[in-house]
Coordinates of C-alpha atoms and ligand atoms in Angstrom, one line a residue:
X1 CA 15.9 -26.1 -4.0
X2 CA 15.1 -25.4 -7.5
X3 CA 15.0 -21.6 -8.7
X4 CA 11.5 -20.6 -9.4
X5 CA 12.8 -16.9 -10.5
X6 CA 9.7 -15.7 -8.4
X7 CA 10.9 -11.9 -8.9
X8 CA 10.0 -11.8 -12.6
X9 CA 6.3 -11.2 -11.5
X10 CA 6.6 -10.5 -8.0
X11 CA 4.4 -7.6 -6.4
X12 CA 7.1 -6.1 -3.9
X13 CA 6.0 -3.8 -1.1
X14 CA 8.4 -1.3 0.3
X15 CA 8.6 -1.0 4.1
X16 CA 10.1 2.2 5.4
X17 CA 11.0 0.8 9.0
X18 CA 11.0 4.1 10.6
X19 CA 7.3 5.0 9.4
X20 CA 5.6 1.8 9.2
X21 CA 4.6 0.5 12.9
X22 CA 6.2 1.5 16.2
X23 CA 6.0 -1.2 19.0
X24 CA 7.7 0.4 21.9
X25 CA 5.9 3.9 21.7
X26 CA 9.0 6.0 21.1
X27 CA 7.6 7.4 17.9
X28 CA 9.8 5.6 15.6
X29 CA 8.7 2.4 13.6
X30 CA 10.8 -0.9 14.7
X31 CA 11.1 -4.6 13.5
X32 CA 8.8 -5.6 16.1
X33 CA 6.1 -3.2 14.9
X34 CA 6.7 -4.4 11.2
X35 CA 6.3 -8.3 12.2
X36 CA 2.9 -7.3 14.1
X37 CA 1.7 -5.8 11.3
X38 CA 3.0 -8.2 8.4
X39 CA -0.2 -10.2 8.1
X40 CA -2.0 -7.0 6.8
X41 CA 0.3 -7.2 3.8
X42 CA -0.8 -10.8 3.0
X43 CA -4.2 -9.3 3.1
X44 CA -3.1 -6.8 0.6
X45 CA -1.9 -9.3 -1.5
X46 CA 1.8 -8.8 -2.1
X47 CA 4.5 -11.3 -2.8
X48 CA 7.5 -9.7 -1.0
X49 CA 8.5 -6.9 1.3
X50 CA 11.6 -4.8 0.8
X51 CA 12.9 -3.1 4.2
X52 CA 14.8 0.1 3.7
X53 CA 17.9 0.3 6.0
X54 CA 17.4 -1.0 9.8
X55 CA 21.2 -1.4 10.4
X56 CA 23.2 0.2 13.1
X57 CA 23.4 3.8 11.9
X58 CA 23.6 7.4 13.5
X59 CA 20.5 8.0 11.4
X60 CA 22.0 11.3 9.5
X61 CA 20.3 10.1 6.4
X62 CA 17.5 7.9 7.7
X63 CA 19.7 4.7 8.0
X64 CA 21.5 5.2 4.4
X65 CA 24.4 6.0 6.6
X66 CA 25.5 2.6 7.9
X67 CA 28.0 2.1 10.8
X68 CA 27.5 -1.6 10.9
X69 CA 26.2 -3.6 8.0
X70 CA 25.5 -6.9 10.0
X71 CA 23.8 -5.6 12.9
X72 CA 20.4 -3.9 13.7
X73 CA 20.3 -0.3 15.1
X74 CA 18.9 -0.6 18.6
X75 CA 16.4 2.0 17.5
X76 CA 14.8 -0.8 15.3
X77 CA 15.6 -3.8 17.6
X78 CA 17.9 -6.8 17.4
X79 CA 19.1 -9.5 15.1
X80 CA 16.6 -11.7 17.0
X81 CA 13.8 -9.3 16.0
X82 CA 14.6 -9.8 12.4
X83 CA 14.9 -13.3 12.8
X84 CA 11.4 -13.0 14.1
X85 CA 10.3 -10.9 11.3
X86 CA 11.6 -13.4 8.8
X87 CA 9.8 -16.4 10.5
X88 CA 6.6 -14.4 10.5
X89 CA 6.8 -13.6 6.8
X90 CA 7.8 -17.2 5.9
X91 CA 4.4 -18.3 7.7
X92 CA 2.6 -15.8 5.4
X93 CA 4.4 -16.6 2.2
X94 CA 6.1 -13.3 1.9
X95 CA 9.9 -12.9 0.8
X96 CA 12.1 -10.7 2.5
X97 CA 14.6 -8.2 0.8
X98 CA 16.8 -6.2 2.6
X99 CA 18.7 -2.9 1.7
X100 CA 22.4 -2.7 0.8
X101 CA 24.2 0.5 0.9
X102 CA 27.7 0.1 -0.7
X103 CA 28.5 3.3 -2.0
X104 CA 29.2 4.8 1.3
X105 CA 29.3 4.1 5.0
X106 CA 28.5 6.4 7.9
X107 CA 31.4 8.4 9.2
X108 CA 31.0 6.6 12.4
X109 CA 31.8 3.2 10.9
X110 CA 34.6 1.7 12.5
X111 CA 36.6 1.7 9.0
X112 CA 36.3 5.6 8.5
X113 CA 37.2 6.2 12.2
X114 CA 40.3 4.3 11.6
X115 CA 41.1 5.8 8.4
X116 CA 40.7 9.1 10.3
X117 CA 43.1 8.2 12.9
X118 CA 45.6 6.8 10.3
X119 CA 48.1 8.7 8.5
X120 CA 47.8 9.9 4.7
X121 CA 48.5 7.2 2.3
X122 CA 47.9 4.3 5.0
X123 CA 45.7 1.3 4.0
X124 CA 43.1 2.6 6.4
X125 CA 42.9 5.8 4.2
X126 CA 42.8 3.7 1.0
X127 CA 39.3 2.5 1.9
X128 CA 37.6 5.7 1.1
X129 CA 38.5 8.3 -1.5
X130 CA 40.9 10.7 0.7
X131 CA 42.7 13.2 -1.5
X132 CA 45.0 16.3 -0.9
X133 CA 43.7 19.5 -1.6
X134 CA 44.7 21.9 -4.1
X135 CA 46.0 25.3 -3.7
X136 CA 49.2 26.3 -1.5
X137 CA 48.0 24.9 1.6
X138 CA 45.9 22.3 0.2
X139 CA 42.7 24.6 0.9
X140 CA 40.9 24.1 -2.2
X141 CA 38.9 20.8 -2.6
X142 CA 40.5 18.2 -4.8
X143 CA 38.0 18.6 -7.7
X144 CA 34.7 20.4 -8.2
X145 CA 31.9 17.7 -7.7
X146 CA 28.7 18.6 -6.0
X147 CA 27.2 16.5 -3.3
X148 CA 23.7 15.1 -4.6
X149 CA 22.1 16.8 -1.3
X150 CA 23.8 20.2 -2.0
X151 CA 27.0 21.6 -1.5
X152 CA 30.4 20.4 -2.1
X153 CA 31.3 16.8 -2.4
X154 CA 34.4 17.0 -0.4
X155 CA 35.0 17.7 3.4
X156 CA 38.6 18.5 4.7
X157 CA 39.6 16.8 7.9
X158 CA 41.4 17.6 10.8
X159 CA 44.4 15.3 11.1
X160 CA 45.1 13.5 14.4
X161 CA 48.1 16.1 15.2
X162 CA 45.4 18.8 15.0
X163 CA 46.5 20.3 11.6
X164 CA 44.3 20.7 8.8
X165 CA 44.7 17.8 6.5
X166 CA 43.3 15.7 3.4
X167 CA 40.0 16.0 1.9
X168 CA 37.4 12.9 1.7
X169 CA 34.8 12.4 -1.2
X170 CA 31.1 12.1 -0.3
X171 CA 28.4 12.1 -3.1
X172 CA 25.8 12.6 -0.2
X173 CA 25.9 13.9 3.3
X174 CA 29.1 14.7 4.9
X175 CA 28.4 11.8 7.1
X176 CA 28.4 9.5 4.3
X177 CA 32.0 8.9 2.9
X178 CA 32.1 7.3 -0.4
X179 CA 34.1 3.9 -0.5
X180 CA 36.9 3.2 -2.9
X181 CA 35.7 0.1 -4.8
X182 CA 39.1 0.0 -6.7
X183 CA 40.5 -1.6 -3.6
X184 CA 40.2 -5.2 -3.2
X185 CA 39.8 -5.2 0.4
X186 CA 36.5 -3.1 0.2
X187 CA 35.4 -5.6 -2.3
X188 CA 36.2 -8.6 0.0
X189 CA 34.2 -6.9 3.0
X190 CA 31.1 -6.7 0.9
X191 CA 31.2 -10.3 -0.4
X192 CA 31.2 -11.3 3.3
X193 CA 28.4 -8.9 4.3
X194 CA 26.3 -10.5 1.5
X195 CA 27.1 -14.0 2.8
X196 CA 26.2 -12.8 6.3
X197 CA 22.6 -12.0 5.3
X198 CA 22.4 -14.8 2.8
X199 CA 23.2 -17.3 5.6
X200 CA 20.4 -15.7 7.7
X201 CA 18.1 -16.3 4.9
X202 CA 17.1 -13.3 3.3
X203 CA 15.7 -13.4 -0.2
X204 CA 17.5 -10.6 -1.9
X205 CA 18.9 -7.2 -1.9
X206 CA 18.0 -3.8 -3.1
X207 CA 21.2 -2.1 -3.8
X208 CA 21.6 1.6 -2.8
X209 CA 23.2 3.9 -5.8
X210 CA 24.1 0.9 -7.6
X211 CA 25.5 3.4 -10.5
X212 CA 27.8 5.3 -8.4
X213 CA 30.4 2.7 -6.8
X214 CA 33.0 3.4 -9.3
X215 CA 34.4 6.9 -10.1
X216 CA 36.5 7.8 -13.4
X217 CA 40.0 7.2 -12.9
X218 CA 41.8 10.6 -11.7
X219 CA 38.4 12.0 -10.2
X220 CA 38.3 14.7 -13.4
X221 CA 36.4 17.8 -12.8
X222 CA 32.9 17.8 -14.2
X223 CA 30.6 20.8 -14.7
X224 CA 27.0 19.8 -15.9
X225 CA 26.1 21.3 -19.3
X226 CA 23.3 23.9 -18.9
X227 CA 20.2 22.4 -19.6
X228 CA 21.3 18.9 -18.7
X229 CA 19.2 17.4 -15.9
X230 CA 22.2 16.2 -14.0
X231 CA 22.3 15.2 -11.1
X232 CA 18.5 15.4 -10.0
X233 CA 17.7 14.5 -6.4
X234 CA 18.9 11.0 -5.7
X235 CA 21.4 11.5 -8.5
X236 CA 19.8 10.7 -11.9
X237 CA 21.6 11.6 -15.0
X238 CA 21.1 12.6 -18.4
X239 CA 21.8 10.2 -21.1
X240 CA 23.9 12.4 -23.2
X241 CA 26.3 13.4 -20.3
X242 CA 29.0 11.3 -19.2
X243 CA 29.2 11.8 -15.6
X244 CA 32.6 10.9 -13.9
X245 CA 30.6 9.3 -10.7
X246 CA 27.5 7.7 -12.3
X247 CA 27.4 4.5 -14.4
X248 CA 31.0 4.1 -15.0
X249 CA 31.7 0.7 -17.0
X250 CA 33.8 -0.6 -14.0
X251 CA 30.7 -1.1 -12.0
X252 CA 29.6 -4.1 -13.8
X253 CA 32.7 -6.3 -12.6
X254 CA 31.3 -5.8 -9.1
X255 CA 28.0 -7.1 -10.0
X256 CA 29.0 -9.8 -11.7
X257 CA 31.0 -10.8 -8.7
X258 CA 28.1 -10.4 -6.5
X259 CA 26.2 -12.8 -8.9
X260 CA 28.7 -15.5 -8.2
X261 CA 28.4 -14.7 -4.5
X262 CA 24.4 -15.4 -4.6
X263 CA 25.2 -18.6 -6.6
X264 CA 26.9 -20.0 -3.6
X265 CA 23.6 -20.3 -2.0
X266 CA 20.7 -22.6 -2.9
X267 CA 17.5 -21.0 -3.3
X268 CA 16.2 -18.0 -5.3
X269 CA 17.8 -14.9 -4.1
X270 CA 17.8 -11.8 -6.2
X271 CA 19.4 -8.2 -6.4
X272 CA 17.6 -5.1 -7.4
X273 CA 19.4 -2.1 -8.5
X274 CA 18.8 1.5 -7.4
X275 CA 20.4 3.0 -10.4
X276 CA 19.3 6.5 -11.8
X277 CA 20.7 5.7 -15.3
X278 CA 19.2 6.6 -18.5
X279 CA 18.3 5.7 -21.2
X280 CA 16.6 2.3 -20.2
X281 CA 18.9 0.4 -22.9
X282 CA 21.7 1.7 -20.9
X283 CA 20.1 0.5 -17.6
X284 CA 19.6 -2.8 -19.0
X285 CA 23.5 -3.5 -18.7
X286 CA 22.7 -3.8 -14.8
X287 CA 20.4 -6.9 -15.5
X288 CA 22.6 -8.6 -17.9
X289 CA 22.2 -12.4 -17.4
X290 CA 25.2 -12.6 -15.2
X291 CA 24.7 -9.4 -13.1
X292 CA 21.6 -8.5 -11.1
X293 CA 18.0 -9.7 -11.6
X294 CA 16.3 -6.5 -11.4
X295 CA 16.5 -2.7 -11.7
X296 CA 14.2 0.0 -10.7
X297 CA 12.4 1.6 -13.6
X298 CA 12.7 5.2 -12.8
X299 CA 12.2 6.2 -16.4
X300 CA 8.5 4.6 -15.8
X301 CA 8.3 6.6 -12.5
X302 CA 9.3 10.0 -14.1
X303 CA 6.9 9.6 -17.1
X304 CA 4.4 12.5 -17.0
X305 CA 0.5 11.6 -17.3
X306 CA 0.4 11.5 -21.0
X307 CA -0.9 8.5 -22.9
X308 CA 1.7 8.9 -25.6
X309 CA 4.7 9.1 -23.2
X310 CA 3.5 6.3 -21.0
X311 CA 3.1 3.9 -24.1
X312 CA 6.5 4.8 -25.3
X313 CA 8.2 4.0 -22.0
X314 CA 6.5 0.8 -21.6
X315 CA 7.5 -0.2 -25.2
X316 CA 11.3 1.0 -24.3
X317 CA 11.1 -0.9 -21.1
X318 CA 10.0 -4.2 -22.4
X319 CA 12.3 -4.1 -25.1
X320 CA 15.4 -3.0 -23.0
X321 CA 14.9 -5.4 -20.3
X322 CA 13.5 -8.3 -22.4
X323 CA 16.5 -7.7 -24.8
X324 CA 18.8 -9.3 -22.0
X325 CA 16.4 -11.7 -20.8
X326 CA 15.4 -9.7 -17.6
X327 CA 11.8 -8.8 -16.3
X328 CA 10.9 -5.1 -16.7
X329 CA 10.1 -3.5 -13.2
X330 CA 7.4 -0.7 -12.4
X331 CA 7.2 1.7 -9.8
X332 CA 5.4 4.8 -9.1
X333 CA 6.6 5.9 -5.5
X334 CA 9.4 5.3 -3.1
X335 CA 10.9 7.1 -0.1
X336 CA 12.9 9.5 -2.1
X337 CA 10.0 11.0 -4.6
X338 CA 6.8 13.0 -3.9
X339 CA 4.0 10.5 -3.7
X340 CA 2.2 9.7 -6.9
X341 CA -1.0 10.7 -5.5
X342 CA 0.3 14.3 -5.2
X343 CA 2.8 14.2 -8.3
X344 CA 0.3 13.3 -10.7
X345 CA -2.0 16.1 -9.6
X346 CA 0.7 18.7 -10.6
X347 CA 1.6 19.9 -13.8
X348 CA 4.5 19.8 -14.2
X349 CA 5.9 18.3 -10.7
X350 CA 8.9 19.8 -9.1
X351 CA 12.5 18.2 -10.0
X352 CA 13.0 15.0 -8.3
X353 CA 14.4 15.6 -4.7
X354 CA 13.3 19.2 -4.3
X355 CA 10.3 18.2 -2.5
X356 CA 7.2 20.1 -1.5
X357 CA 6.7 22.4 1.5
X358 CA 4.4 25.2 2.5
X359 CA 6.2 27.9 0.3
X360 CA 6.5 25.8 -2.8
X361 CA 5.6 27.7 -6.0
X362 CA 3.6 24.8 -7.2
X363 CA -0.2 24.1 -7.3
X364 CA -1.4 20.7 -6.1
X365 CA -4.9 19.5 -7.4
X366 CA -5.5 16.7 -4.6
X367 CA -8.5 15.2 -6.1
X368 CA -7.3 15.0 -9.7
X369 CA -3.9 13.8 -8.1
X370 CA -5.8 10.6 -6.5
X371 CA -7.9 10.0 -9.1
X372 CA -4.7 9.8 -11.6
X373 CA -2.6 7.7 -9.0
X374 CA -5.4 5.3 -8.7
X375 CA -5.7 4.8 -12.4
X376 CA -1.8 4.7 -12.8
X377 CA -1.6 2.0 -10.2
X378 CA -4.1 -0.2 -12.0
X379 CA -2.4 0.4 -15.2
X380 CA 0.8 -0.6 -13.6
X381 CA -0.5 -3.9 -12.0
X382 CA -1.5 -5.2 -15.3
X383 CA 1.9 -4.8 -17.1
X384 CA 4.2 -7.7 -17.5
X385 CA 7.1 -7.8 -14.8
X386 CA 7.6 -6.8 -11.4
X387 CA 5.9 -4.0 -9.4
X388 CA 7.0 -2.3 -6.5
X389 CA 4.7 -0.5 -4.2
X390 CA 5.7 2.1 -1.5
X391 CA 4.0 2.0 2.0
X392 CA 0.9 4.0 2.1
X393 CA 0.1 4.2 -1.4
X394 CA -2.4 1.5 -1.1
X395 CA -4.3 3.9 1.2
X396 CA -3.8 6.7 -1.6
X397 CA -1.9 8.6 1.0
X398 CA -0.7 12.1 -0.3
X399 CA 2.5 13.9 0.1
X400 CA 2.5 15.8 3.4
X401 CA 3.1 19.4 2.2
X402 CA 2.7 21.4 5.6
X403 CA 5.3 20.0 7.6
X404 CA 6.9 22.5 9.8
X405 CA 10.7 23.4 9.1
X406 CA 11.4 22.3 12.7
X407 CA 10.3 18.6 11.9
X408 CA 12.2 18.2 8.9
X409 CA 15.0 15.8 9.0
X410 CA 16.2 15.2 5.4
X411 CA 19.7 16.3 4.9
X412 CA 18.9 17.8 1.7
X413 CA 16.6 20.6 3.5
X414 CA 19.7 21.5 5.5
X415 CA 22.3 21.4 2.9
X416 CA 20.1 23.7 0.7
X417 CA 19.7 26.0 3.8
X418 CA 15.9 25.5 3.5
X419 CA 15.5 26.4 0.0
X420 CA 14.8 22.7 -1.0
X421 CA 12.3 20.8 1.2
X422 CA 13.6 17.4 0.4
X423 CA 12.0 14.0 1.1
X424 CA 10.3 14.1 4.4
X425 CA 6.9 14.7 3.1
X426 CA 6.5 11.1 1.7
X427 CA 8.2 9.5 4.7
X428 CA 5.3 10.5 7.4
X429 CA 4.2 7.5 9.6
X430 CA 1.3 5.8 8.0
X431 CA -2.4 5.5 9.6
X432 CA -3.8 1.9 10.6
X433 CA -6.7 2.7 12.7
X434 CA -8.6 6.2 12.7
X435 CA -9.3 6.1 16.5
X436 CA -6.0 4.9 17.8
X437 CA -3.1 7.2 19.1
X438 CA -1.0 8.2 16.1
X439 CA -3.8 6.3 14.1
X440 CA -2.3 3.1 15.3
X441 CA 1.2 3.9 14.3
X442 CA 2.4 3.9 17.8
X443 CA 0.9 3.1 21.1
X444 CA 2.0 6.2 22.8
X445 CA 0.6 8.5 19.9
X446 CA 4.3 9.7 19.2
X447 CA 5.2 10.1 15.6
X448 CA 9.0 11.0 14.5
X449 CA 7.1 13.5 11.8
X450 CA 3.8 14.8 12.5
X451 CA 0.8 13.0 10.9
X452 CA -1.9 15.4 9.3
X453 CA -5.4 15.5 10.9
X454 CA -7.0 14.3 7.7
X455 CA -5.2 10.9 7.8
X456 CA -7.7 9.6 10.1
X457 CA -10.1 9.0 7.4
X458 CA -7.5 7.5 5.2
X459 CA -6.5 5.0 8.0
X460 CA -6.6 1.2 6.8
X461 CA -9.5 0.3 9.1
X462 CA -11.5 2.9 7.3
X463 CA -11.0 1.4 3.9
X464 CA -10.8 -2.3 4.6
X465 CA -13.8 -3.9 3.0
X466 CA -15.1 -0.5 1.9
X467 CA -16.2 -0.6 -1.7
X468 CA -14.5 1.8 -4.0
X469 CA -11.8 2.8 -1.3
X470 CA -8.3 2.6 -2.6
X471 CA -7.0 -0.1 -0.4
X472 CA -10.0 -2.1 -1.9
X473 CA -8.8 -1.3 -5.4
X474 CA -5.3 -2.4 -4.8
X475 CA -6.5 -5.7 -3.3
X476 CA -8.8 -6.7 -6.2
X477 CA -6.0 -5.6 -8.5
X478 CA -3.2 -7.7 -6.7
X479 CA -5.5 -10.7 -6.4
X480 CA -6.4 -10.7 -10.1
X481 CA -3.0 -10.1 -11.2
X482 CA -1.9 -13.4 -9.3
X483 CA -4.8 -15.2 -10.6
X484 CA -4.3 -14.4 -14.2
X485 CA -0.5 -14.3 -14.1
X486 CA -0.3 -10.9 -15.3
X487 CA 3.2 -10.3 -14.3
X488 CA 4.4 -13.1 -16.5
X489 CA 2.2 -12.1 -19.3
X490 CA 2.9 -10.3 -22.5
X491 CA 1.4 -7.2 -24.0
X492 CA -0.4 -6.3 -27.1
X493 CA -1.6 -2.6 -28.0
X494 CA -5.0 -2.1 -29.1
X495 CA -5.3 0.7 -31.6
X496 CA -8.1 3.0 -32.5
X497 CA -8.9 4.7 -29.0
X498 CA -7.2 7.9 -30.1
X499 CA -4.1 9.6 -28.8
X500 CA -5.1 10.1 -25.0
X501 CA -5.9 6.5 -24.3
X502 CA -4.0 3.6 -23.4
X503 CA -5.3 0.3 -24.4
X504 CA -3.8 -3.3 -24.5
X505 CA -4.4 -7.0 -24.2
X506 CA -2.6 -9.2 -21.7
X507 CA -4.0 -12.9 -22.1
X508 CA -7.7 -12.7 -21.7
X509 CA -7.6 -9.2 -20.2
X510 CA -8.3 -5.8 -21.8
X511 CA -6.9 -2.9 -20.1
X512 CA -8.0 0.6 -21.0
X513 CA -6.6 3.7 -19.3
X514 CA -8.3 7.2 -20.2
X515 CA -5.8 9.9 -19.9
X516 CA -8.0 12.4 -22.0
X517 CA -10.6 14.9 -20.9
X518 CA -13.7 13.0 -22.4
X519 CA -15.3 9.7 -21.7
X520 CA -14.2 6.7 -23.7
X521 CA -16.7 3.7 -24.6
X522 CA -15.3 0.5 -23.2
X523 CA -15.2 -2.6 -25.2
X524 CA -18.0 -5.6 -24.8
X525 CA -17.1 -7.7 -21.9
X526 CA -17.2 -7.7 -18.0
X527 CA -15.4 -4.9 -15.9
X528 CA -13.4 -6.7 -13.5
X529 CA -11.9 -3.9 -11.8
X530 CA -11.9 0.0 -12.4
X531 CA -10.2 2.9 -10.7
X532 CA -13.6 4.9 -11.0
X533 CA -17.0 3.7 -10.6
X534 CA -18.2 3.1 -14.4
X535 CA -21.7 3.8 -15.3
X536 CA -23.0 1.7 -18.4
X537 CA -19.9 1.2 -20.6
X538 CA -18.5 4.7 -20.3
X539 CA -14.8 5.0 -18.7
X540 CA -14.5 8.7 -17.3
X541 CA -11.4 10.6 -17.7
X542 CA -8.4 10.0 -15.5
X543 CA -9.4 6.3 -14.9
X544 CA -8.4 2.6 -15.8
X545 CA -10.4 -0.5 -16.2
X546 CA -9.9 -4.1 -16.6
X547 CA -12.2 -6.0 -18.8
X548 CA -12.5 -9.7 -19.3
X549 CA -13.0 -10.6 -22.8
X550 CA -15.6 -13.2 -22.3
Ligands
GLC1 C1 19.5 6.4 -2.2 C2 18.3 6.3 -1.3 C3 18.3 7.6 -0.5 C4 19.6 7.9 -0.1 C5 20.7 7.9 -0.9 C6 21.8 8.1 -0.3 O1 19.1 7.1 -3.5 O2 17.4 5.6 -1.6 O3 17.3 7.6 0.2 O4 19.6 9.2 0.6 O5 20.6 6.6 -1.7 O6 22.4 6.6 0.4
CA2 CA1 10.0 2.2 18.1

């Protein structure tokens, strides 16, 4: 099979399985639910889907706590259901990428249970980062590291004989013990996990916390300098700070190894890193020719709504990724951040990971946010490289701010005693049909997080074929993107529009985004698609247009 490197220009749609479509009425999305709705993604016009974890898991972090990497959690279905999903995807011409979570397992994983039952210093313990505590009786944690979700990154165990014992490291929740990636045994297990799914025909992997696997030798204490943005939410890091658990040089050896594992298979599989690493020039190390194919561009996601900042991050991205022969990626939303239809209407938005809730001290301008989100997405789809979408953004869904505390499930909320809301607000099950139970999400009307009443009017059936809807905007843009080969194109800036406008050419297309407060005169040509209605030749504020030169 030839390698087409389809991922260089692909539009990839993130499915968050628990919130996409529920087939059996338990209120939690599942694999048969996804299979039944996949054709709507063909209609949308994406090239591939990425599925967040559906593996065996006690669901302490919505499946990012894996207890068996090679099986499907009964909540989501079976391995056969996954096979059916793949067949349907293939029939529709959609590639399927799955999520790999190698930094930590669930505490219910057999490896960790065995480690708990074994003695300190045993090979079973050596798969994880167990250490003796400090202090006279080992009562002080081995170092001062903090969990990304809040609180200490260490938990002390009770040994098999009932005495208080060693501590284990968990950069995330207590239920997510970190593996020790200096251990060759761990490396071999993950090679086999990759092969297991490659043999089953997956097209690629999104790798969770791909900047965290290797920790600095000796696990030295770390105190974030005041003012440094470390570690925000899912673990971003500041370029100026060397954090002993992020972006350690040793991780690259692992990805070179995985590159070889992918090469054992014919076809065109890829790996995308979830690595919150700055600056982009450093992130580019993850996608050197013998490592991964892509890395999420979180610098782009985090850039505020300012023409100058966006131009700069586009330039930096194309330069950094292009410098190592990799495509840039672009992303505005995922299951860890405030949906961009809400985020772009806030000035400034709260730090990543904090989330939004009824008592957040932030003002949300919903209409402005949606206008900007539509403009931002249309701008993104014109950029050369691969674009990631998060389920529901094609409907213009906002963050759900008024979830009751009793409904919340994100460990962030609990580990901060409710002082941070966390990420549930972007994970609410999406609406399909306005008149159906749970807006078509579930036949029983159940939904693991409550859906807002207003979502009926945003349901897919209210937007499909409706001129001016967000869904139709996405469909037009994605169809044109494919037709014009924009993902493989290059970009040249057009000067002269002033500081608040982003204008560039890609192929025969001119793209103009107006981030200012006054309307902008568009160049001559036909408006192929615009994020707001255009009267005459004037582009309103917070809008983007694609114009064909001819
Ligand atoms: C990544 C995931 C996030 C998860 C965390 C721990 O950041 O995207 O959802 O909570 O890793 O696995
Ligand atoms: Ca279900």
